[in-house]
Amino acid sequence: MDTLHSPTPTMKESSFLRTLPLAPKDPILGVTEAFQADPNGRKVNLGVGVYTDGQGRLPLLHCVAQAEDRLNQLKSARGYLPIDGLNRYNLAVQKLVFGSHSPALQSGRLVTAQSLGGTGGLKLGADFLRRFHPESEVWISDPSWENHRALFEAAGFTVKTYPYYDPETHGLDFAGLLHTLEQAPSGTIVVLHACCHNPSGVDMRPEQWADVRELVADRGLIPFLDLAYQGFAQGTEADAAAVREFAEMDIPVLVANSFSKSFSLYGERVGALTVVCHDRDEALRVQSQLRRVIRTNYSNPPSHGALIVATVLEDETLTALWEDELGAMRLRIKTMRHALVEQLKSRLPEDDFSFVAEQQGMFSFSGLTLAQVHRLRQEFSIYAVDSGRICVAALNDQNLSAVVEAIACVVRT
Ligand code: LMR
């Protein structure tokens, strides 16, 4: 008997697992899986949004190492955190994201819950909204981070899009954005990228944010801001401007933020959800319900990453060191953008890639087609997301020429 291919005797023919369809690979993390399986020693992963240094290594920030040294000396036992996370951490998040002098913070209108990365913050917010605002739709930008649609659909929402990126100009389709959001029914949840729009790298200017805020207030929309890249555009203060302006409008606002990239703490899953409320009483009720959402999902969050971030942000010297290290990451990415544009210009003088230097954050929406992305992968072991998004933060002096040669080859032939 062919034991390998016969069903085990205990497995019932009717088991639901027998007909379970295979799920598609994740559009971003699936690229990493394919990259890891590739034996080519010269492979380059421009898929996932992860910063690597000039030598292609994932950095352990000095501020993080120093915070860990301090924590190790304490040799603390590991009890449960409160359901909504470490209080010190949640306060540090509020100060960093909303500013220490934020009127919303000072009047007790902010509710923050530690989350499993920025994605966890979005998911908490999505589950919370689905319980208490179930009739609304969620509108995301076109294009958006691949996981936005999947995450909000998984929470039970219908997800629609509003125009954002114009491939013709490589810029913002602001007229399309305004026109479409003007049609959104009152109560629609609008997901906005607070800075470093993922995947396009195209951000709104301050006066455009002001128009969006006015529209959101006029139409009674609910803004849900995704702040995964604070510090990667202009700096931690400037990058939080959109969030801070929304927080003072006296409308419900949700903000998911992440320290995966800014602290290079990807695997620790450190993020938060903050809900901006009308007053302290509302905040207490929101907090009680968020705690229910968390308790029925994963009970309470892990402590290590939150302790690191709180230790850094509570200490002036460590915070200054962190700002320096974050600034260096930001600068290196910008330098690589310019180097990429320069090298592409010399290899493909008839094509204009200058827009890459204008984009913000880790990514560039390169304009490469699906067929070109697949050729990069198959012929050169260079991995990008199918949308054409490349992670500029993974470029360095050692891999840049190979990437440029490969792009030139797939664009020309
Ligand atoms: C990305 O967009 O590559 C990152 O945010 C990582 C992720 O979880 O998708």
XYZ file of C-alpha atoms and ligand atoms in Angstrom:
422
model
C 0.000 0.000 0.000
C 1.203 3.539 -0.735
C 1.269 4.772 2.854
C 2.506 8.204 1.865
C -0.525 9.035 -0.210
C -3.337 7.216 1.574
C -5.379 9.140 4.127
C -4.578 8.139 7.692
C -7.181 5.711 8.940
C -8.313 8.075 11.702
C -8.955 11.034 9.361
C -12.693 11.201 8.555
C -13.567 11.873 4.919
C -15.900 14.615 6.103
C -13.290 16.589 8.058
C -13.432 20.277 7.099
C -9.662 20.233 6.783
C -9.907 17.852 3.810
C -11.306 20.579 1.579
C -9.477 23.533 3.035
C -8.179 25.701 0.199
C -4.558 26.810 0.229
C -4.312 30.492 1.208
C -2.355 32.764 -1.109
C 1.112 33.878 -0.010
C 1.208 37.210 1.797
C 2.011 39.909 -0.793
C 4.839 41.346 1.337
C 5.992 38.707 3.817
C 5.598 36.066 1.099
C 8.321 37.916 -0.827
C 10.627 37.505 2.184
C 9.835 33.787 2.270
C 10.737 33.447 -1.407
C 13.899 35.506 -0.828
C 14.974 33.299 2.081
C 14.498 30.153 -0.013
C 16.685 31.543 -2.833
C 20.218 30.020 -2.711
C 21.752 32.843 -4.810
C 24.453 34.500 -2.672
C 23.948 37.826 -4.479
C 20.207 38.036 -3.812
C 18.707 41.353 -2.627
C 15.457 41.752 -0.687
C 13.782 45.028 -1.640
C 10.377 43.662 -0.616
C 9.586 44.066 3.056
C 9.958 47.456 4.756
C 13.019 46.781 6.861
C 15.959 49.151 7.273
C 19.412 47.657 6.889
C 22.609 49.660 7.366
C 25.353 50.510 4.870
C 26.738 46.964 5.247
C 23.339 45.371 4.674
C 22.887 44.428 8.338
C 19.813 44.859 10.476
C 20.979 47.327 13.129
C 20.658 46.921 16.869
C 20.390 50.585 17.856
C 22.829 51.706 20.562
C 19.971 53.285 22.505
C 18.193 49.918 22.503
C 21.334 48.043 23.619
C 21.862 50.542 26.450
C 18.237 50.306 27.547
C 18.515 46.511 27.536
C 21.683 46.694 29.670
C 19.797 48.741 32.225
C 16.853 46.352 32.147
C 19.126 43.325 32.506
C 20.720 44.828 35.603
C 17.296 45.049 37.200
C 16.774 41.298 36.720
C 13.029 41.782 37.029
C 10.577 38.912 37.215
C 8.038 38.746 34.371
C 4.518 39.265 35.647
C 1.509 40.006 33.457
C 1.249 43.541 32.180
C -2.091 45.326 32.557
C -4.560 44.345 29.830
C -3.831 47.515 27.849
C -0.087 47.349 28.404
C 2.622 49.096 30.347
C 1.308 52.432 31.653
C 4.735 54.104 31.390
C 4.982 53.014 27.787
C 1.496 54.245 26.908
C 2.295 57.654 28.374
C 5.599 57.798 26.481
C 3.712 56.991 23.265
C 1.271 59.820 23.904
C 4.088 62.312 24.473
C 6.003 61.221 21.394
C 3.048 61.044 19.033
C 0.924 63.936 20.303
C 3.685 66.096 21.852
C 4.316 66.598 25.593
C 2.313 69.823 25.532
C -0.629 68.318 23.685
C -3.906 69.765 25.013
C -5.588 66.412 24.329
C -2.977 64.651 26.475
C -3.126 67.216 29.251
C -6.909 67.110 29.461
C -6.956 63.302 29.707
C -8.724 62.779 26.373
C -6.220 60.258 24.999
C -6.631 56.533 25.499
C -3.592 54.475 24.513
C -3.279 50.725 24.473
C 0.035 48.989 23.823
C -0.314 46.751 20.783
C 1.537 44.052 18.882
C 3.277 46.401 16.476
C 1.498 48.963 14.328
C -0.470 46.154 12.714
C -1.752 45.175 16.144
C -2.814 48.787 16.733
C -4.763 48.784 13.487
C -6.376 45.465 14.368
C -7.376 46.628 17.843
C -8.906 49.734 16.316
C -10.644 47.709 13.615
C -12.168 45.280 16.146
C -13.203 48.138 18.413
C -14.861 50.011 15.547
C -16.559 46.866 14.305
C -18.118 46.314 17.724
C -19.293 49.867 18.259
C -19.612 51.366 14.775
C -20.508 48.297 12.714
C -22.512 49.860 9.893
C -19.722 51.987 8.474
C -17.377 51.208 5.609
C -13.617 51.602 5.659
C -12.018 53.629 2.875
C -8.305 53.229 2.212
C -6.039 55.003 -0.265
C -5.443 53.585 -3.740
C -2.855 52.161 -3.484
C -2.331 51.384 0.194
C -0.285 49.081 2.367
C -1.289 45.603 1.166
C -2.426 44.517 4.625
C -4.878 47.409 5.194
C -7.639 45.916 3.081
C -7.101 42.385 4.373
C -7.014 43.519 7.991
C -10.209 45.591 7.879
C -12.026 42.965 5.819
C -10.978 40.326 8.334
C -12.553 42.508 11.031
C -15.806 42.368 9.055
C -15.792 45.701 7.207
C -16.496 46.445 3.565
C -13.362 48.185 2.294
C -13.392 50.735 -0.531
C -10.692 52.978 -1.919
C -10.193 56.671 -2.592
C -7.738 57.874 -5.266
C -4.310 58.794 -3.968
C -1.367 58.140 -6.258
C -1.280 59.270 -9.882
C 1.107 57.047 -11.876
C 1.249 59.613 -14.689
C 2.724 62.354 -12.530
C 4.240 60.069 -9.866
C 2.504 62.439 -7.452
C -0.698 62.859 -5.507
C -4.119 62.801 -7.178
C -5.407 65.345 -4.718
C -8.428 66.416 -6.778
C -9.499 62.766 -7.081
C -8.969 62.212 -3.363
C -11.111 65.204 -2.370
C -13.811 64.487 -4.928
C -14.163 60.868 -3.770
C -14.046 61.557 -0.051
C -16.771 64.163 -0.569
C -19.053 61.252 -1.555
C -18.242 59.201 1.569
C -21.300 58.588 3.766
C -21.172 60.166 7.207
C -19.437 57.833 9.670
C -17.129 56.321 7.053
C -13.782 55.312 8.535
C -11.007 56.862 6.435
C -7.554 55.350 6.773
C -4.858 57.989 6.246
C -1.086 57.504 6.228
C 0.225 60.133 8.637
C 3.612 60.304 6.871
C 5.754 58.239 4.487
C 2.786 56.900 2.529
C 3.162 53.163 2.036
C 3.687 52.165 -0.785
C 3.999 55.394 -2.793
C 6.254 57.573 -0.615
C 4.070 60.525 -1.661
C 2.796 62.609 1.260
C 0.244 65.387 1.439
C 1.477 68.930 1.956
C 0.300 70.826 5.091
C -2.323 72.811 3.158
C -3.665 69.590 1.640
C -3.924 68.028 5.087
C -5.878 71.121 6.152
C -8.366 70.572 3.299
C -8.732 66.906 4.256
C -9.341 67.816 7.892
C -12.034 70.266 6.879
C -13.706 67.684 4.669
C -13.506 64.996 7.372
C -15.163 67.337 9.876
C -17.838 68.570 7.418
C -18.829 65.078 6.356
C -18.583 63.471 9.801
C -15.942 60.950 8.760
C -13.797 59.027 11.240
C -10.067 59.395 10.558
C -7.871 56.413 11.387
C -4.239 57.483 11.041
C -1.497 54.958 10.433
C 1.808 56.283 11.792
C 4.252 53.456 11.169
C 7.183 55.606 10.026
C 7.421 58.520 12.473
C 10.892 60.024 12.046
C 11.560 58.705 8.547
C 10.320 61.719 6.565
C 11.422 64.980 8.248
C 11.852 64.067 11.921
C 9.768 62.834 14.839
C 8.057 66.187 15.467
C 7.265 67.168 11.881
C 6.103 63.665 10.994
C 3.494 63.758 13.748
C 1.987 67.058 12.556
C -1.024 65.507 10.810
C -1.895 63.445 13.892
C -1.536 66.426 16.206
C -3.780 68.654 14.083
C -6.495 65.997 13.954
C -6.247 65.484 17.718
C -7.382 69.047 18.380
C -10.517 68.930 16.206
C -12.850 67.480 18.821
C -13.873 64.563 16.628
C -13.155 60.865 17.240
C -9.691 60.031 15.873
C -7.806 56.745 15.971
C -4.031 56.512 15.615
C -1.972 53.332 15.224
C 1.758 53.837 15.662
C 4.739 51.526 15.496
C 8.299 51.305 16.801
C 9.267 48.407 14.535
C 11.166 50.631 12.124
C 12.046 53.669 14.225
C 13.648 51.546 16.986
C 14.622 48.651 14.698
C 12.561 46.434 17.007
C 10.683 44.500 14.327
C 10.545 41.183 16.171
C 9.496 42.669 19.505
C 6.135 43.815 18.080
C 5.901 47.193 19.794
C 3.176 49.591 18.758
C 0.058 51.220 20.108
C -3.458 52.318 19.371
C -4.553 55.707 20.650
C -8.142 56.924 20.540
C -8.684 60.669 20.846
C -11.868 61.276 22.822
C -14.077 64.268 23.591
C -13.434 64.300 27.335
C -12.086 62.240 30.206
C -15.392 60.482 30.838
C -15.613 59.308 27.239
C -11.969 58.257 27.446
C -12.684 56.013 30.441
C -15.498 54.268 28.595
C -13.386 53.800 25.470
C -10.545 52.433 27.572
C -12.830 49.924 29.276
C -14.050 48.628 25.903
C -10.579 48.490 24.373
C -9.551 46.360 27.323
C -12.380 43.950 26.472
C -11.169 43.720 22.877
C -7.635 42.949 24.057
C -8.624 40.505 26.788
C -10.675 38.450 24.346
C -7.885 38.447 21.752
C -4.575 37.841 23.537
C -5.265 38.797 27.157
C -2.417 41.299 27.565
C 0.705 42.236 25.624
C 4.343 41.154 26.104
C 6.602 43.378 28.176
C 10.137 43.384 26.758
C 9.781 45.687 23.744
C 7.586 48.154 25.610
C 10.117 48.299 28.461
C 12.904 49.100 26.000
C 10.948 51.899 24.320
C 9.772 53.352 27.646
C 13.323 53.220 29.061
C 14.634 55.168 26.066
C 11.838 57.716 25.848
C 11.836 58.467 29.591
C 15.555 59.269 29.576
C 16.798 62.484 27.959
C 20.227 61.113 27.051
C 18.864 57.902 25.547
C 16.183 59.838 23.677
C 18.835 62.141 22.195
C 20.864 59.091 21.157
C 17.755 57.534 19.585
C 16.971 60.729 17.667
C 20.564 60.729 16.335
C 20.368 57.102 15.259
C 16.953 57.597 13.672
C 18.268 60.712 11.915
C 21.171 58.689 10.539
C 18.780 56.057 9.163
C 16.654 58.784 7.583
C 19.710 60.401 6.019
C 21.118 57.139 4.682
C 17.818 56.341 2.969
C 17.745 59.786 1.351
C 21.353 59.337 0.211
C 20.448 55.990 -1.366
C 17.462 57.581 -3.123
C 19.776 60.130 -4.768
C 22.367 57.487 -5.631
C 19.664 55.312 -7.190
C 18.358 58.209 -9.277
C 21.882 59.153 -10.408
C 22.837 55.610 -11.416
C 19.525 54.976 -13.168
C 20.011 58.217 -15.068
C 23.354 57.102 -16.432
C 22.031 53.638 -17.384
C 18.608 54.769 -18.673
C 19.056 58.385 -19.787
C 15.765 58.385 -21.673
C 13.750 57.506 -18.541
C 13.126 59.977 -15.739
C 13.412 58.475 -12.258
C 13.945 61.803 -10.486
C 10.615 61.345 -8.658
C 12.287 58.638 -6.514
C 14.356 61.323 -4.779
C 11.205 63.265 -3.845
C 9.449 60.354 -2.144
C 9.429 60.022 1.645
C 10.174 57.110 3.931
C 11.465 53.648 3.212
C 9.747 52.940 -0.065
C 9.751 53.924 -3.654
C 6.889 53.186 -5.965
C 9.276 52.504 -8.811
C 6.790 52.249 -11.660
C 8.105 48.756 -12.495
C 5.399 46.522 -13.962
C 4.421 43.135 -12.571
C 6.252 41.434 -15.440
C 9.388 43.469 -14.711
C 9.192 42.668 -10.980
C 8.947 38.976 -11.814
C 11.914 39.178 -14.155
C 13.963 40.917 -11.455
C 13.197 37.999 -9.182
C 13.688 35.170 -11.650
C 16.698 36.472 -13.558
C 18.536 38.492 -10.883
C 17.292 37.272 -7.474
C 16.201 40.834 -6.720
C 12.956 40.772 -4.770
C 10.376 43.580 -4.870
C 6.654 43.675 -4.096
C 4.400 42.859 -7.086
C 3.045 46.434 -7.065
C 6.525 47.673 -8.039
C 7.255 48.935 -4.523
C 10.922 48.718 -3.604
C 12.457 49.247 -0.177
C 15.128 51.916 -0.649
C 16.198 51.322 2.966
C 17.626 47.953 1.850
C 19.948 49.491 -0.751
C 23.626 50.005 0.016
C 26.881 50.676 -1.819
C 27.474 46.944 -2.285
C 24.141 46.049 -3.902
C 23.172 49.294 -5.638
C 24.985 48.742 -8.950
C 23.605 45.225 -9.296
C 20.087 46.495 -8.620
C 20.490 49.314 -11.142
C 21.906 46.952 -13.794
C 19.000 44.575 -13.267
C 16.389 47.341 -13.427
C 18.032 48.733 -16.573
C 17.924 45.272 -18.127
C 14.226 44.579 -17.396
C 13.155 48.084 -18.386
C 15.067 48.010 -21.701
C 14.437 44.484 -22.957
C 5.910 46.645 4.946
O 5.032 47.327 4.439
O 6.757 46.037 4.275
C 6.035 46.549 6.435
O 5.064 47.333 7.032
C 6.055 45.165 6.931
C 4.711 44.520 6.870
O 4.247 44.059 7.914
O 4.110 44.450 5.797
